[in-house]
Amino acid sequence: MQVSGLTKAFGPRTLFSGASFRIGPGDRLAIVGRNGAGKTTLLRILAGLEVADSGSVSIPRGERVALHDQRPDATSAGTVREYVEQGLAHARDAEDRLASIEARMGAGDHGPETMAEYERAHSDLDAAGGYHWRAWVERVTRGLGLSDDQLDRPLTSLSGGELTRASLARAIAGRPQVLLLDEPTNHLDLEAMEWLERAITELAAAVVIVSHDRWFLESTATAVLDLSREKARLWPMGYSAFRRARAEDDAQLAVQAERRDEEIARLERFVTRWRAGTRARQAKSRAKRLERTERIEPPSRERSLSFGFPKTERPGRVVMEADGLRVDIADRVLVDDAGFTIERGQRVAVVGPNGAGKTTTIETLLGRREAAAGRVSIGHKVIPSYFSQHAREYVETRTIVETVKAGTSLTETEARRLLGRFLFRGELADRTIEGLSGGERRRLSLVQLVAEGGNLLVLDEPTNHLDVESREALEDALGAYDGTIIMISHDRALIDAVATHTLSLEDGTVVMRPGGYADLLAMREEVADDAAMSLPTPVQKEVAPKPVRKGGNGRISREVSKIEMRIASIESDLREVEGQVEAAGVAGDVDRVMELSERHRALQEDLAYALAEWEQRAALLADA
């Protein structure tokens, strides 16, 4: 994709100008900028869904572009599987063309045009993943947390988060040449995020990403397009290198702007003083020089959150304790016989897959839900403050400042000062609640959290709807907080920066471990490395299964090994048949080509079934 000089404005406001870049297979470009900078608009222009005011986007003929949108269309009829497979319509088309051409060849049509059509259709199908493209679809959907049962449900029955994952699966499964991703980590649990990172770095596609997830950007981006100050600037480097380079660039620009202002002021003083005096000729010369001297625009200081939590009352050593705790919902047991202790000053990240019951569990710990069994005790002098992932209920006709005062003991001046630190400055504090966006409501919830002054913060997805700068401000504030924290978050950078422990929901139980997210990853890798010692080397092909942990179930372990040997054998046969097809085509032996094509198709189907069987056994083994 070649992009040249894109500019887009809404009314008098320019979103960005001069957006230019070239992106090829394997390149991954992150588009960054404040909320409202035009990131999603730029993605939609690249996808051909919106038109730029000027500039151009060009791609080679026949290249496919796929967009994963934050707001996917849910009006499509049919099942989730049919919706996801829309991204592979070209694979189904190639398959149908092959069947039609083979039928013609079987009826005696062996002309050169027919053979050329056959070669093109075969090439198109191979590019789409071959006959095992359906197995690839299932691999993608499972990786993104969509179960096999969900694939056969009507698309209209999905929740917002499930629909977003289905949209992402459709975009990736189609193997496009250009993949456009708008907030792809939304509604993914940590395991699915890790799968997505691996998948897009392995795809032979040009990828353009808009995301507020700093860990994801650091893991994937090979270049950054920065939309700020109504400009678009390309930085050919990874995300953390870009952040450092931009900070250095801003610092140098600020120094240059200050020196230029000093030079202009000096010239102005000389001209003013000597314009009509003995040095008038020099003053005239300096005036001409002044006219030629342009000011340097310093880096703008865009407003950002800057806040901290007040000092809190010191509680007892044990802040919260659970013993024999069972949590269930709708007759489904989420946690059974859990026991753990959270002590003063610990920062505990609650982690687990979507649907494991993280929110339900912390609400049970807070007494907002009744435990099915066991007990939870809150320590001496512990004052909890809860930040829910769901928006607080507000009186919509109240102003922002009235809302803050109503929920706290703050005076008008104190409330306005606090609101100013959350970007509700001046007249903005007098806006009514009903006019606030989702991000503004989250910031208002943070205001109230700070004002409550609790010494136990319980946070459920606190970074939702916050841009990168706001997430970093929250991270700094939590790092300086002197109380205890329990938080649910999919923001791995936040977890790693703040957490001292993880509370992991695993197969109906709860495991407390020391360390943050990087420590949790290291522990998982150590377990996987230990288990991998007994594994045979996996087949090195794009569709080859990855090593799995082989636990104590010997029978399943032996079955997995046998399936891996069968996959290797099928792939060897495929390579041999492909060579024979090529030789028969060169020799013009049509009957032999058709015979070998049937063999090739059968082997592709055998491989697809073997891979699906491998995944099922591997999943059982990993859980064993």
XYZ file of C-alpha atoms in Angstrom:
624
model
C 0.000 0.000 0.000
C 1.335 3.413 -1.013
C -0.155 6.415 0.814
C 0.717 9.953 -0.272
C -0.212 13.270 1.346
C -3.552 12.337 2.907
C -5.385 15.263 4.510
C -8.730 15.190 6.300
C -10.728 17.938 8.004
C -14.162 18.224 9.566
C -15.435 21.758 9.071
C -12.788 24.245 10.203
C -10.859 21.600 12.149
C -8.047 19.698 10.443
C -7.589 16.193 11.823
C -4.326 15.436 10.027
C -2.382 16.505 6.962
C 0.490 15.064 4.988
C -0.006 11.426 5.979
C 2.440 9.528 3.761
C 3.923 6.047 4.043
C 4.593 2.852 2.139
C 3.872 -0.503 3.765
C 4.674 -3.971 2.463
C 4.346 -7.627 3.515
C 5.521 -8.130 7.089
C 5.450 -4.405 7.941
C 3.294 -3.418 10.907
C 2.461 0.275 11.239
C 0.967 1.647 14.478
C -1.120 4.812 14.142
C -0.992 6.743 17.423
C -2.447 9.993 18.711
C -4.887 11.454 21.177
C -8.557 10.535 21.184
C -10.107 12.600 18.400
C -6.868 12.900 16.396
C -8.407 10.993 13.470
C -6.887 7.509 13.859
C -10.086 5.584 13.071
C -10.927 8.034 10.274
C -7.539 7.364 8.659
C -8.102 3.594 8.879
C -11.477 3.948 7.183
C -9.894 6.036 4.406
C -7.306 3.274 3.867
C -10.168 0.756 3.708
C -11.992 2.865 1.105
C -14.955 3.553 3.401
C -14.269 7.297 3.689
C -12.755 9.838 1.313
C -9.791 12.082 2.109
C -9.884 15.774 1.266
C -6.626 15.352 -0.634
C -3.904 12.779 -1.209
C -4.047 9.223 -2.548
C -4.059 5.566 -1.505
C -2.916 2.961 -4.019
C -2.546 -0.812 -3.878
C -1.702 -3.324 -6.620
C -4.620 -4.760 -8.561
C -6.107 -7.849 -6.935
C -4.700 -7.185 -3.448
C -7.297 -7.668 -0.708
C -7.784 -5.195 2.165
C -9.628 -6.265 5.343
C -10.769 -3.902 8.122
C -11.563 -4.911 11.676
C -13.794 -2.114 12.956
C -14.534 -1.141 16.566
C -18.201 -1.100 15.537
C -18.758 -4.163 13.304
C -22.050 -4.567 11.457
C -24.315 -7.043 13.256
C -27.097 -7.055 10.642
C -25.692 -9.924 8.567
C -27.924 -12.964 8.499
C -26.674 -16.444 9.270
C -24.374 -17.997 11.834
C -21.132 -16.790 13.351
C -19.251 -19.335 11.232
C -20.835 -17.994 8.027
C -19.986 -14.428 9.068
C -16.340 -15.289 9.763
C -16.043 -17.300 6.537
C -17.135 -14.216 4.547
C -13.485 -13.214 4.833
C -12.602 -16.350 2.857
C -15.143 -16.000 0.058
C -12.189 -16.100 -2.366
C -11.187 -19.538 -1.012
C -14.684 -20.924 -1.483
C -14.815 -19.353 -4.956
C -11.484 -20.955 -5.938
C -12.705 -24.303 -4.616
C -15.933 -24.045 -6.658
C -13.992 -23.001 -9.787
C -11.691 -26.006 -9.418
C -14.648 -28.379 -9.106
C -16.295 -26.853 -12.189
C -13.084 -27.000 -14.258
C -12.412 -30.606 -13.217
C -15.934 -31.513 -14.293
C -15.257 -29.981 -17.724
C -11.937 -31.818 -17.938
C -13.699 -35.058 -17.031
C -16.101 -34.435 -19.919
C -13.168 -34.197 -22.318
C -12.289 -30.479 -22.330
C -8.463 -30.595 -22.243
C -7.694 -27.397 -24.162
C -4.866 -25.031 -23.200
C -7.311 -22.381 -21.904
C -8.935 -24.920 -19.600
C -5.545 -26.039 -18.297
C -4.539 -22.405 -17.704
C -7.798 -21.800 -15.804
C -7.119 -24.904 -13.764
C -3.612 -23.706 -12.832
C -4.945 -20.255 -11.836
C -7.735 -21.695 -9.701
C -5.305 -24.114 -8.041
C -2.887 -21.257 -7.339
C -5.683 -19.089 -5.922
C -6.809 -21.874 -3.604
C -3.257 -22.514 -2.397
C -2.853 -18.783 -1.649
C -6.065 -18.899 0.416
C -4.804 -21.826 2.491
C -5.658 -24.802 0.326
C -8.378 -27.285 1.111
C -7.728 -26.919 4.843
C -8.931 -23.275 4.959
C -11.889 -24.328 7.123
C -9.487 -25.753 9.715
C -7.641 -22.405 9.592
C -10.916 -20.588 10.354
C -11.438 -22.762 13.434
C -7.840 -22.186 14.536
C -8.369 -18.407 14.355
C -11.716 -18.409 16.140
C -10.418 -20.627 18.947
C -7.341 -18.466 19.318
C -9.557 -15.397 19.771
C -11.732 -17.092 22.385
C -14.758 -18.094 20.292
C -15.795 -21.651 21.134
C -16.925 -24.212 18.547
C -20.452 -24.006 20.003
C -20.558 -20.249 19.409
C -19.743 -20.688 15.710
C -23.128 -22.260 15.034
C -25.120 -19.579 16.872
C -26.961 -16.824 14.958
C -24.759 -13.755 14.573
C -27.538 -11.586 16.009
C -27.353 -13.492 19.325
C -23.794 -12.331 20.100
C -22.930 -9.811 22.764
C -20.976 -6.707 21.788
C -17.673 -8.252 22.882
C -18.360 -11.534 21.055
C -19.305 -9.655 17.881
C -16.072 -7.665 18.037
C -14.070 -10.911 18.308
C -15.998 -12.399 15.382
C -15.170 -9.324 13.281
C -11.498 -9.686 14.172
C -11.582 -13.402 13.298
C -13.148 -12.647 9.903
C -10.462 -10.075 9.076
C -7.546 -12.343 10.058
C -8.957 -15.607 8.661
C -9.223 -14.063 5.193
C -5.407 -13.761 4.933
C -5.618 -10.318 3.255
C -2.593 -8.583 1.784
C -3.425 -5.484 3.898
C -4.940 -5.948 7.372
C -6.383 -2.875 9.127
C -7.029 -3.294 12.869
C -8.972 -0.753 14.963
C -8.534 -1.477 18.692
C -8.087 -5.239 18.103
C -7.397 -6.072 21.776
C -10.783 -4.800 22.986
C -12.798 -7.633 24.583
C -9.877 -10.087 24.438
C -8.537 -11.802 27.532
C -4.787 -12.040 28.121
C -4.443 -15.448 26.453
C -6.256 -14.266 23.308
C -4.100 -11.111 23.189
C -0.965 -13.224 23.247
C -2.370 -15.422 20.454
C -3.212 -12.333 18.383
C 0.311 -10.934 18.781
C 1.804 -14.185 17.502
C -0.716 -14.436 14.649
C -0.220 -10.981 13.153
C 3.568 -11.186 13.410
C 3.449 -14.493 11.509
C 1.040 -13.284 8.806
C 2.581 -12.419 5.449
C 0.539 -9.218 5.354
C 0.976 -5.483 5.707
C -0.728 -4.578 8.999
C -1.933 -1.141 10.160
C -2.894 -0.949 13.836
C -4.780 1.553 15.994
C -4.560 0.594 19.670
C -4.236 2.084 23.153
C -2.614 -1.140 24.407
C 1.051 -0.186 24.939
C 2.226 -3.779 25.441
C 0.546 -4.833 22.194
C 2.087 -1.941 20.258
C 5.527 -2.684 21.676
C 5.189 -6.364 20.715
C 3.957 -5.807 17.167
C 4.784 -2.414 15.605
C 7.752 -2.018 13.272
C 6.961 1.664 12.553
C 4.757 4.422 13.997
C 2.640 7.128 12.326
C 2.095 9.903 14.879
C -1.040 12.031 14.433
C -0.554 15.131 16.557
C -0.787 18.898 16.142
C -2.838 18.304 12.971
C 0.192 16.687 11.307
C 1.119 13.105 10.436
C 4.742 12.108 10.940
C 6.259 8.703 10.223
C 8.801 7.224 12.657
C 10.521 4.091 11.207
C 11.078 2.329 14.522
C 9.343 0.318 17.255
C 6.915 1.846 19.737
C 9.166 2.414 22.766
C 11.959 3.740 20.523
C 9.413 6.145 18.989
C 8.358 7.420 22.419
C 11.972 8.135 23.366
C 12.829 9.717 20.011
C 9.749 11.950 20.035
C 10.520 13.150 23.569
C 14.086 14.012 22.514
C 12.807 15.716 19.370
C 10.310 17.798 21.371
C 13.021 18.831 23.821
C 15.328 19.973 20.997
C 12.496 21.810 19.259
C 11.601 23.614 22.483
C 15.218 24.797 22.873
C 15.346 25.952 19.243
C 12.033 27.805 19.600
C 13.245 29.542 22.752
C 16.512 30.630 21.082
C 14.662 31.901 18.012
C 12.279 33.918 20.232
C 15.286 35.446 22.023
C 16.875 36.346 18.678
C 13.658 37.981 17.432
C 13.266 39.915 20.693
C 16.877 41.164 20.422
C 16.339 42.355 16.845
C 13.076 44.063 17.779
C 14.768 45.932 20.645
C 17.587 47.128 18.364
C 15.197 48.302 15.633
C 12.944 50.096 18.119
C 15.857 51.850 19.820
C 17.854 52.953 16.780
C 15.208 53.396 14.052
C 15.565 57.205 14.115
C 18.944 57.476 15.798
C 22.603 57.515 14.776
C 22.466 53.843 13.843
C 19.391 54.105 11.623
C 21.060 52.338 8.687
C 21.914 49.380 10.929
C 18.391 49.423 12.331
C 16.966 49.301 8.790
C 19.199 46.332 7.990
C 18.124 44.562 11.184
C 14.468 45.251 10.345
C 14.858 43.481 6.988
C 16.547 40.602 8.761
C 13.664 40.524 11.238
C 11.164 40.242 8.391
C 13.028 37.199 7.053
C 13.256 35.501 10.440
C 10.374 33.073 11.075
C 9.326 31.946 14.490
C 9.720 28.259 15.351
C 6.520 26.744 16.655
C 7.368 25.025 19.957
C 5.886 21.587 20.716
C 2.394 22.210 22.008
C 1.680 21.138 25.540
C -1.429 19.086 24.955
C -3.489 18.800 28.088
C -3.206 15.509 29.918
C -4.293 13.972 33.180
C -2.077 14.680 36.152
C -3.366 13.525 39.495
C -2.601 11.571 42.616
C -4.458 9.892 45.467
C -4.527 11.506 48.927
C -2.803 9.855 51.873
C -4.984 7.179 53.409
C -5.644 5.877 56.897
C -3.376 2.943 57.736
C -5.407 -0.294 58.120
C -4.446 -3.539 59.839
C -1.913 -5.907 58.274
C -4.557 -8.224 56.777
C -6.757 -6.234 54.380
C -8.878 -9.099 53.052
C -9.065 -12.830 53.714
C -11.055 -15.589 51.981
C -11.535 -19.095 53.324
C -13.402 -21.947 51.598
C -14.963 -19.425 49.226
C -17.345 -20.637 46.550
C -18.690 -18.250 43.912
C -21.393 -19.284 41.483
C -23.784 -17.645 39.074
C -26.837 -19.153 37.367
C -26.034 -22.616 38.802
C -22.498 -22.442 37.382
C -19.621 -22.684 39.860
C -16.940 -20.090 39.059
C -14.683 -20.535 42.093
C -14.739 -23.368 44.606
C -12.980 -23.745 47.961
C -10.768 -20.690 47.440
C -8.527 -19.452 50.203
C -6.091 -16.520 50.123
C -4.956 -13.467 52.062
C -4.305 -9.947 50.775
C -2.065 -7.857 53.008
C -1.618 -4.121 53.447
C 0.247 -2.476 50.558
C -0.070 -5.355 48.111
C -1.217 -4.608 44.549
C -3.070 -7.652 43.266
C -4.009 -8.148 39.585
C -6.924 -10.562 39.118
C -6.322 -12.474 35.864
C -8.105 -15.223 33.973
C -9.870 -15.899 30.656
C -13.092 -14.157 29.667
C -16.007 -15.842 31.392
C -13.910 -17.133 34.300
C -15.823 -14.848 36.690
C -13.294 -12.147 37.598
C -15.858 -9.354 38.081
C -18.294 -11.642 39.884
C -15.508 -12.776 42.213
C -14.354 -9.294 43.222
C -17.960 -8.180 43.747
C -18.368 -11.194 46.044
C -15.204 -10.177 47.922
C -16.698 -6.719 48.421
C -20.006 -8.118 49.677
C -21.962 -6.862 46.672
C -22.850 -10.491 45.872
C -23.531 -13.254 48.359
C -20.997 -16.096 48.457
C -22.397 -19.570 47.779
C -20.184 -20.944 50.560
C -17.223 -19.988 52.709
C -16.404 -16.568 54.110
C -14.706 -13.299 53.212
C -13.492 -10.952 55.932
C -12.442 -7.322 55.510
C -9.623 -6.179 57.787
C -9.586 -3.558 60.546
C -9.972 0.069 59.345
C -10.186 -0.990 55.694
C -12.168 1.490 53.553
C -12.860 0.043 50.075
C -13.454 2.226 46.997
C -14.854 0.395 43.972
C -14.311 1.456 40.345
C -16.668 -0.633 38.207
C -16.173 -1.341 34.510
C -19.818 -0.312 34.140
C -20.576 3.400 34.193
C -21.814 4.819 37.482
C -25.417 5.873 37.705
C -25.612 9.668 37.552
C -28.368 12.255 37.663
C -28.100 13.265 34.027
C -29.340 16.834 34.552
C -26.725 17.662 37.195
C -23.530 19.472 36.293
C -20.172 17.783 36.668
C -19.174 19.886 39.660
C -22.554 19.312 41.346
C -22.134 15.558 40.856
C -18.711 15.515 42.526
C -19.886 17.647 45.456
C -22.976 15.459 45.969
C -20.899 12.305 46.408
C -18.198 13.812 48.643
C -17.599 16.397 51.353
C -15.614 18.654 48.996
C -16.272 22.375 48.826
C -16.969 24.083 45.489
C -13.356 25.276 45.239
C -11.915 21.869 46.187
C -14.191 20.085 43.708
C -13.228 22.424 40.852
C -9.523 22.107 41.659
C -9.793 18.302 41.598
C -11.834 18.332 38.379
C -9.207 20.523 36.714
C -6.604 17.797 37.208
C -8.878 15.470 35.228
C -9.265 17.970 32.341
C -12.639 19.316 33.501
C -11.377 22.880 33.709
C -13.290 26.159 33.883
C -16.634 26.069 32.092
C -16.270 22.344 31.324
C -17.047 21.614 34.978
C -20.453 23.277 34.501
C -21.522 20.918 31.689
C -24.363 18.527 32.467
C -23.755 14.782 32.749
C -26.050 13.957 29.823
C -23.590 15.501 27.340
C -20.537 13.449 28.400
C -18.852 10.846 26.192
C -17.856 7.393 27.436
C -14.271 8.498 28.029
C -15.391 11.610 29.929
C -17.651 9.515 32.169
C -14.693 7.243 32.967
C -12.626 10.276 33.937
C -15.456 11.519 36.153
C -15.551 8.109 37.862
C -11.823 8.481 38.530
C -12.479 11.905 40.085
C -14.965 10.348 42.492
C -12.598 7.467 43.237
C -9.869 9.922 44.257
C -12.312 12.006 46.285
C -13.557 9.003 48.289
C -10.126 8.532 49.872
C -10.383 4.742 50.331
C -7.350 2.739 51.450
C -8.392 -0.298 49.354
C -8.916 0.430 45.663
C -10.861 -2.244 43.792
C -10.603 -1.456 40.066
C -12.431 -3.261 37.261
C -10.964 -2.360 33.849
C -9.958 1.183 34.862
C -8.261 1.989 31.526
C -11.291 1.383 29.272
C -11.893 4.443 27.027
C -8.644 6.089 28.164
C -5.946 7.116 25.676
C -2.274 6.213 26.160
C -1.364 9.420 28.010
C -4.311 9.028 30.412
C -3.392 5.387 31.046
C 0.140 6.424 31.919
C -1.168 9.131 34.264
C -3.321 6.530 36.039
C -0.334 4.185 36.170
C 1.786 6.885 37.840
C -0.977 7.707 40.337
C -1.455 4.053 41.287
C 2.310 3.621 41.603
C 2.409 6.454 44.159
C -0.742 5.330 46.015
C -0.026 4.289 49.629
C -2.953 1.878 50.017
C -3.831 -1.606 48.762
C -5.044 -2.358 45.230
C -7.102 -5.176 43.725
C -7.603 -4.731 40.001
C -8.931 -6.479 36.934
C -7.303 -5.226 33.752
C -6.418 -6.405 30.265
C -3.815 -3.618 30.060
C -0.666 -5.694 30.441
C 1.586 -2.641 30.701
C -0.511 -1.399 33.645
C -0.439 -4.817 35.331
C 3.305 -5.114 34.933
C 3.955 -1.573 36.200
C 1.649 -1.745 39.232
C 1.026 -5.340 40.355
C 3.075 -6.995 43.078
C 0.945 -10.169 42.941
C -1.436 -11.937 40.574
C -4.633 -13.666 41.675
C -5.270 -16.138 38.877
C -8.625 -17.839 38.268
C -7.700 -21.275 36.949
C -10.141 -24.135 36.369
C -12.497 -23.143 39.168
C -9.856 -22.332 41.748
C -7.790 -19.275 42.729
C -3.977 -19.154 42.805
C -2.049 -16.260 44.369
C 1.450 -15.664 42.968
C 4.056 -12.967 43.623
C 5.100 -10.687 40.760
C 3.494 -8.822 37.874
C 2.576 -9.802 34.338
C 6.145 -10.384 33.126
C 6.681 -12.726 36.084
C 3.486 -14.604 35.189
C 4.715 -14.986 31.597
C 8.115 -16.215 32.795
C 6.429 -18.808 35.008
C 4.288 -20.046 32.093
C 7.308 -20.248 29.790
C 9.242 -22.211 32.400
C 6.391 -24.713 32.699
C 6.139 -24.961 28.897
C 9.928 -25.432 28.532
C 9.939 -28.197 31.129
C 7.054 -29.961 29.388
C 8.580 -29.496 25.934
C 11.599 -31.612 26.917
C 9.571 -34.741 26.140
C 8.150 -33.473 22.821
C 9.264 -34.496 19.325
C 10.230 -31.620 17.024
C 7.009 -30.299 15.430
C 6.599 -30.173 11.657
C 7.915 -26.816 10.432
C 5.141 -25.638 8.166
C 2.664 -22.749 8.467
C -0.155 -25.066 9.477
C 2.004 -27.268 11.679
C 0.854 -27.597 15.302
C 2.913 -25.890 17.963
C 4.364 -27.863 20.906
C 1.970 -28.451 23.785
C 2.545 -29.240 27.399
C 2.403 -32.978 27.996
C 1.234 -33.655 31.471
C 0.548 -36.859 33.301
C -1.966 -38.413 30.886
C 0.206 -40.924 29.051
C -2.515 -42.223 26.730
C -3.357 -38.767 25.336
C 0.347 -37.941 25.111
C 0.946 -41.008 22.955
C -2.068 -40.131 20.778
C -0.703 -36.603 20.201
C 2.677 -38.040 19.162
C 1.007 -40.432 16.707
C -1.061 -37.601 15.193
C 2.067 -35.467 14.798
C 3.769 -38.343 12.958
C 0.691 -38.706 10.730
C 0.735 -34.961 9.935
C 4.399 -35.169 8.960
C 3.645 -38.153 6.706
C 0.688 -36.406 5.003
C 2.750 -33.283 4.357
C 5.532 -35.394 2.849
C 2.994 -37.066 0.545
C 1.606 -33.644 -0.416
C 5.025 -32.377 -1.456
C 5.583 -35.491 -3.543
C 2.177 -35.192 -5.265
C 2.712 -31.476 -5.972
C 5.979 -32.339 -7.736
C 4.225 -35.036 -9.785
C 1.423 -32.617 -10.777
C 3.981 -30.117 -12.027
C 5.791 -32.791 -14.044
C 2.543 -34.108 -15.559
C 1.496 -30.585 -16.509
C 4.782 -29.980 -18.304
C 4.336 -33.281 -20.143
C 0.746 -32.388 -21.112
C -0.604 -35.599 -19.493
C -4.149 -34.375 -18.683
C -5.414 -37.701 -17.335
C -2.454 -37.919 -14.958
C -3.022 -34.310 -13.801
C -6.671 -35.078 -12.979
C -5.736 -38.292 -11.176
C -3.090 -36.516 -9.115
C -5.460 -33.599 -8.390
C -7.933 -35.969 -6.788
C -5.092 -37.428 -4.702
C -3.957 -33.900 -3.770
C -7.468 -32.911 -2.664
C -7.826 -36.072 -0.562
C -4.484 -35.418 1.144
C -5.464 -31.788 1.878
C -8.670 -32.990 3.515
C -6.747 -35.634 5.494
C -4.371 -32.918 6.700
C -7.251 -30.651 7.757
C -8.863 -33.439 9.787
C -5.526 -34.441 11.322
C -4.833 -30.866 12.406
C -8.320 -30.528 13.924
C -7.844 -33.837 15.773
C -4.406 -32.671 16.973
C -5.868 -29.443 18.378
C -8.585 -31.352 20.273
C -6.102 -33.820 21.809
C -3.608 -31.044 22.571
C -6.299 -29.082 24.415
C -7.145 -32.152 26.521
C -3.476 -32.697 27.243
C -2.882 -29.068 28.238
C -5.770 -29.330 30.734
C -4.608 -32.700 32.090
